[in-house]
Amino acid sequence: MKNMPNRYHHYVPQCYLRHFGFAKNSKLNSKDYFIFGYNKHSGKIIPVSVDKVCGEDYFYKLSDLVFGDNYLDSLYLETKYFADNIEKQLSRLLKFLETELLRSASMRTDKFNMPKIGRKIVVKHLAIQYLRHPNMRKYDLDLLNEIDNEIYDFIYRNNLGNTPGAEELLNDGKYFNDDKVLTHAMLSFMNDEIIEQIVDALSDNIWIYNYSPNGDFFTCDNPIHITPHYKGEVNHTLLGLNQYGAEVSWPINPYFTLSIYDRNYFPQKECNDNSIIYCSEEDINHYNIIRYGCAKDFVFSKSKNFTTAERCFMINNIFNLQ
């Protein structure tokens, strides 16, 4: 159909990927941006257009149960919610962060004191990125199915099938269950209560901007990672984002990886809150190994330096041979 939106829906936005890519020519639209990708299954390095990675066909297309056969309305999430709203805000935010962080680093400033409202905006977009990912859709649907099964088993185990209200209870979530996209949206990235809780929690934690002057930080098709530094039993508060001992890391561009540390577990880092930390090669490798580990298919590098990824690939192959 002419002038219809792209069928390929990105769960990692193109406006984010462009910061790790390069322009093929001066037109600077999506198809002119490429990014160097390392395929962790084949071990090959390939330049790929940012409009052809980190997505799935019709990933955010709502079913006919919601909008009938109206094609444009069924793409509301992809077009109106993400492309025309969230991703325009994210694009402006990423440009601001890259400009201001690089300016601060060039002036040898060791602090980047973002006001509280700025932190809240950053966390809002971090949360949406984390929640919009296919991994979270699987988590939401699995959890919902588990709850439905428990309700079903309780009703029939106790012979309550003919009890008034039992049928309504069994069918209560059917509307959402029949549309996996809608279920995912309402339980996660469009759930204002969850987003607000994440924003309030993470904006009050300790923020450190890890700096790679040569732009050697990887990103990947699953860019946000939670490192659990506390090894004991914990409650996975806010899907793990605010669990005790957590470090949430997000490469916001090739030069800076933002780390948000649990303030309760890391009191010794209090003095480093808002700091720009110049990373050693070992530090950069640490974060790039994390990105390789949480990637589904690809890690990406603006500098095309995939030495760490190649080592990870080789080690994985050795273990697979055993």
PDB file of N, CA and C in Angstrom, residues 261-310:
ATOM      1  N   TYR A 261      23.478   3.547  40.356  1.00  0.00           N
ATOM      2  CA  TYR A 261      23.762   2.620  41.451  1.00  0.00           C
ATOM      3  C   TYR A 261      22.737   2.779  42.574  1.00  0.00           C
ATOM      4  N   ASP A 262      22.352   1.655  43.153  1.00  0.00           N
ATOM      5  CA  ASP A 262      21.483   1.654  44.321  1.00  0.00           C
ATOM      6  C   ASP A 262      22.163   2.413  45.465  1.00  0.00           C
ATOM      7  N   ARG A 263      21.554   3.492  45.889  1.00  0.00           N
ATOM      8  CA  ARG A 263      22.152   4.355  46.908  1.00  0.00           C
ATOM      9  C   ARG A 263      22.305   3.641  48.246  1.00  0.00           C
ATOM     10  N   ASN A 264      21.411   2.720  48.560  1.00  0.00           N
ATOM     11  CA  ASN A 264      21.471   2.019  49.841  1.00  0.00           C
ATOM     12  C   ASN A 264      22.637   1.039  49.910  1.00  0.00           C
ATOM     13  N   TYR A 265      22.987   0.445  48.783  1.00  0.00           N
ATOM     14  CA  TYR A 265      24.054  -0.559  48.773  1.00  0.00           C
ATOM     15  C   TYR A 265      25.431   0.058  48.536  1.00  0.00           C
ATOM     16  N   PHE A 266      25.460   1.230  47.896  1.00  0.00           N
ATOM     17  CA  PHE A 266      26.737   1.841  47.512  1.00  0.00           C
ATOM     18  C   PHE A 266      26.951   3.196  48.186  1.00  0.00           C
ATOM     19  N   PRO A 267      26.917   3.271  49.534  1.00  0.00           N
ATOM     20  CA  PRO A 267      27.138   4.582  50.178  1.00  0.00           C
ATOM     21  C   PRO A 267      28.527   5.149  49.879  1.00  0.00           C
ATOM     22  N   GLN A 268      29.494   4.275  49.587  1.00  0.00           N
ATOM     23  CA  GLN A 268      30.850   4.740  49.305  1.00  0.00           C
ATOM     24  C   GLN A 268      30.930   5.483  47.970  1.00  0.00           C
ATOM     25  N   LYS A 269      29.921   5.337  47.122  1.00  0.00           N
ATOM     26  CA  LYS A 269      29.915   6.038  45.835  1.00  0.00           C
ATOM     27  C   LYS A 269      29.193   7.382  45.907  1.00  0.00           C
ATOM     28  N   GLU A 270      28.697   7.722  47.074  1.00  0.00           N
ATOM     29  CA  GLU A 270      27.947   8.969  47.232  1.00  0.00           C
ATOM     30  C   GLU A 270      28.749  10.169  46.740  1.00  0.00           C
ATOM     31  N   CYS A 271      30.040  10.173  47.024  1.00  0.00           N
ATOM     32  CA  CYS A 271      30.881  11.310  46.630  1.00  0.00           C
ATOM     33  C   CYS A 271      31.060  11.384  45.116  1.00  0.00           C
ATOM     34  N   ASN A 272      30.763  10.292  44.426  1.00  0.00           N
ATOM     35  CA  ASN A 272      30.909  10.256  42.962  1.00  0.00           C
ATOM     36  C   ASN A 272      29.604  10.533  42.224  1.00  0.00           C
ATOM     37  N   ASP A 273      28.549  10.835  42.958  1.00  0.00           N
ATOM     38  CA  ASP A 273      27.273  11.125  42.311  1.00  0.00           C
ATOM     39  C   ASP A 273      27.454  12.278  41.326  1.00  0.00           C
ATOM     40  N   ASN A 274      26.935  12.103  40.119  1.00  0.00           N
ATOM     41  CA  ASN A 274      27.026  13.089  39.025  1.00  0.00           C
ATOM     42  C   ASN A 274      28.422  13.196  38.413  1.00  0.00           C
ATOM     43  N   SER A 275      29.305  12.258  38.741  1.00  0.00           N
ATOM     44  CA  SER A 275      30.680  12.360  38.248  1.00  0.00           C
ATOM     45  C   SER A 275      30.831  11.858  36.818  1.00  0.00           C
ATOM     46  N   ILE A 276      31.760  12.478  36.096  1.00  0.00           N
ATOM     47  CA  ILE A 276      32.248  11.957  34.825  1.00  0.00           C
ATOM     48  C   ILE A 276      33.541  11.215  35.121  1.00  0.00           C
ATOM     49  N   ILE A 277      33.531   9.910  34.915  1.00  0.00           N
ATOM     50  CA  ILE A 277      34.679   9.070  35.247  1.00  0.00           C
ATOM     51  C   ILE A 277      35.392   8.657  33.966  1.00  0.00           C
ATOM     52  N   TYR A 278      36.651   9.009  33.845  1.00  0.00           N
ATOM     53  CA  TYR A 278      37.436   8.604  32.680  1.00  0.00           C
ATOM     54  C   TYR A 278      37.755   7.115  32.813  1.00  0.00           C
ATOM     55  N   CYS A 279      37.350   6.351  31.827  1.00  0.00           N
ATOM     56  CA  CYS A 279      37.466   4.898  31.907  1.00  0.00           C
ATOM     57  C   CYS A 279      38.804   4.402  31.365  1.00  0.00           C
ATOM     58  N   SER A 280      39.349   3.424  32.052  1.00  0.00           N
ATOM     59  CA  SER A 280      40.511   2.715  31.535  1.00  0.00           C
ATOM     60  C   SER A 280      40.045   1.716  30.478  1.00  0.00           C
ATOM     61  N   GLU A 281      40.993   1.128  29.775  1.00  0.00           N
ATOM     62  CA  GLU A 281      40.646   0.099  28.798  1.00  0.00           C
ATOM     63  C   GLU A 281      39.929  -1.061  29.475  1.00  0.00           C
ATOM     64  N   GLU A 282      40.367  -1.376  30.687  1.00  0.00           N
ATOM     65  CA  GLU A 282      39.728  -2.458  31.442  1.00  0.00           C
ATOM     66  C   GLU A 282      38.277  -2.129  31.764  1.00  0.00           C
ATOM     67  N   ASP A 283      38.015  -0.883  32.131  1.00  0.00           N
ATOM     68  CA  ASP A 283      36.647  -0.455  32.437  1.00  0.00           C
ATOM     69  C   ASP A 283      35.759  -0.542  31.195  1.00  0.00           C
ATOM     70  N   ILE A 284      36.288  -0.073  30.068  1.00  0.00           N
ATOM     71  CA  ILE A 284      35.522  -0.114  28.818  1.00  0.00           C
ATOM     72  C   ILE A 284      35.220  -1.560  28.435  1.00  0.00           C
ATOM     73  N   ASN A 285      36.226  -2.430  28.566  1.00  0.00           N
ATOM     74  CA  ASN A 285      36.010  -3.845  28.267  1.00  0.00           C
ATOM     75  C   ASN A 285      34.931  -4.446  29.162  1.00  0.00           C
ATOM     76  N   HIS A 286      34.926  -4.026  30.431  1.00  0.00           N
ATOM     77  CA  HIS A 286      33.921  -4.526  31.380  1.00  0.00           C
ATOM     78  C   HIS A 286      32.512  -4.241  30.874  1.00  0.00           C
ATOM     79  N   TYR A 287      32.250  -3.003  30.486  1.00  0.00           N
ATOM     80  CA  TYR A 287      30.912  -2.645  30.025  1.00  0.00           C
ATOM     81  C   TYR A 287      30.604  -3.257  28.660  1.00  0.00           C
ATOM     82  N   ASN A 288      31.617  -3.408  27.821  1.00  0.00           N
ATOM     83  CA  ASN A 288      31.378  -4.022  26.518  1.00  0.00           C
ATOM     84  C   ASN A 288      31.096  -5.516  26.632  1.00  0.00           C
ATOM     85  N   ILE A 289      31.690  -6.174  27.613  1.00  0.00           N
ATOM     86  CA  ILE A 289      31.375  -7.585  27.868  1.00  0.00           C
ATOM     87  C   ILE A 289      29.923  -7.718  28.337  1.00  0.00           C
ATOM     88  N   ILE A 290      29.488  -6.799  29.170  1.00  0.00           N
ATOM     89  CA  ILE A 290      28.089  -6.796  29.606  1.00  0.00           C
ATOM     90  C   ILE A 290      27.162  -6.671  28.404  1.00  0.00           C
ATOM     91  N   ARG A 291      27.495  -5.752  27.505  1.00  0.00           N
ATOM     92  CA  ARG A 291      26.651  -5.539  26.319  1.00  0.00           C
ATOM     93  C   ARG A 291      26.627  -6.788  25.444  1.00  0.00           C
ATOM     94  N   TYR A 292      27.772  -7.445  25.288  1.00  0.00           N
ATOM     95  CA  TYR A 292      27.830  -8.685  24.495  1.00  0.00           C
ATOM     96  C   TYR A 292      26.957  -9.752  25.143  1.00  0.00           C
ATOM     97  N   GLY A 293      27.032  -9.845  26.467  1.00  0.00           N
ATOM     98  CA  GLY A 293      26.282 -10.885  27.159  1.00  0.00           C
ATOM     99  C   GLY A 293      24.785 -10.718  27.067  1.00  0.00           C
ATOM    100  N   CYS A 294      24.300  -9.483  27.106  1.00  0.00           N
ATOM    101  CA  CYS A 294      22.844  -9.291  27.086  1.00  0.00           C
ATOM    102  C   CYS A 294      22.290  -9.120  25.676  1.00  0.00           C
ATOM    103  N   ALA A 295      23.161  -9.032  24.667  1.00  0.00           N
ATOM    104  CA  ALA A 295      22.690  -8.914  23.276  1.00  0.00           C
ATOM    105  C   ALA A 295      22.017 -10.204  22.818  1.00  0.00           C
ATOM    106  N   LYS A 296      20.973 -10.046  22.035  1.00  0.00           N
ATOM    107  CA  LYS A 296      20.318 -11.209  21.433  1.00  0.00           C
ATOM    108  C   LYS A 296      21.072 -11.656  20.190  1.00  0.00           C
ATOM    109  N   ASP A 297      21.332 -10.725  19.286  1.00  0.00           N
ATOM    110  CA  ASP A 297      21.997 -11.056  18.023  1.00  0.00           C
ATOM    111  C   ASP A 297      23.220 -10.187  17.743  1.00  0.00           C
ATOM    112  N   PHE A 298      23.117  -8.880  18.019  1.00  0.00           N
ATOM    113  CA  PHE A 298      24.157  -7.943  17.596  1.00  0.00           C
ATOM    114  C   PHE A 298      24.650  -7.066  18.741  1.00  0.00           C
ATOM    115  N   VAL A 299      25.966  -6.786  18.711  1.00  0.00           N
ATOM    116  CA  VAL A 299      26.515  -5.634  19.426  1.00  0.00           C
ATOM    117  C   VAL A 299      26.973  -4.647  18.362  1.00  0.00           C
ATOM    118  N   PHE A 300      26.979  -3.349  18.723  1.00  0.00           N
ATOM    119  CA  PHE A 300      27.297  -2.296  17.771  1.00  0.00           C
ATOM    120  C   PHE A 300      28.412  -1.413  18.318  1.00  0.00           C
ATOM    121  N   SER A 301      29.265  -0.931  17.407  1.00  0.00           N
ATOM    122  CA  SER A 301      30.370  -0.074  17.798  1.00  0.00           C
ATOM    123  C   SER A 301      30.594   1.015  16.765  1.00  0.00           C
ATOM    124  N   LYS A 302      30.636   2.263  17.233  1.00  0.00           N
ATOM    125  CA  LYS A 302      30.905   3.375  16.325  1.00  0.00           C
ATOM    126  C   LYS A 302      32.340   3.331  15.826  1.00  0.00           C
ATOM    127  N   SER A 303      33.270   2.897  16.701  1.00  0.00           N
ATOM    128  CA  SER A 303      34.686   2.887  16.350  1.00  0.00           C
ATOM    129  C   SER A 303      35.093   1.645  15.554  1.00  0.00           C
ATOM    130  N   LYS A 304      34.162   0.704  15.420  1.00  0.00           N
ATOM    131  CA  LYS A 304      34.424  -0.553  14.717  1.00  0.00           C
ATOM    132  C   LYS A 304      35.508  -1.387  15.417  1.00  0.00           C
ATOM    133  N   ASN A 305      35.702  -1.119  16.696  1.00  0.00           N
ATOM    134  CA  ASN A 305      36.666  -1.888  17.484  1.00  0.00           C
ATOM    135  C   ASN A 305      35.912  -2.996  18.220  1.00  0.00           C
ATOM    136  N   PHE A 306      35.930  -4.203  17.660  1.00  0.00           N
ATOM    137  CA  PHE A 306      35.177  -5.327  18.225  1.00  0.00           C
ATOM    138  C   PHE A 306      36.097  -6.362  18.869  1.00  0.00           C
ATOM    139  N   THR A 307      37.257  -5.929  19.327  1.00  0.00           N
ATOM    140  CA  THR A 307      38.210  -6.867  19.928  1.00  0.00           C
ATOM    141  C   THR A 307      37.578  -7.623  21.102  1.00  0.00           C
ATOM    142  N   THR A 308      36.874  -6.910  21.958  1.00  0.00           N
ATOM    143  CA  THR A 308      36.235  -7.554  23.114  1.00  0.00           C
ATOM    144  C   THR A 308      35.177  -8.552  22.661  1.00  0.00           C
ATOM    145  N   ALA A 309      34.396  -8.184  21.657  1.00  0.00           N
ATOM    146  CA  ALA A 309      33.366  -9.100  21.151  1.00  0.00           C
ATOM    147  C   ALA A 309      33.998 -10.351  20.545  1.00  0.00           C
ATOM    148  N   GLU A 310      35.100 -10.173  19.839  1.00  0.00           N
ATOM    149  CA  GLU A 310      35.775 -11.323  19.224  1.00  0.00           C
ATOM    150  C   GLU A 310      36.310 -12.278  20.282  1.00  0.00           C
TER     151      GLU A 310
END
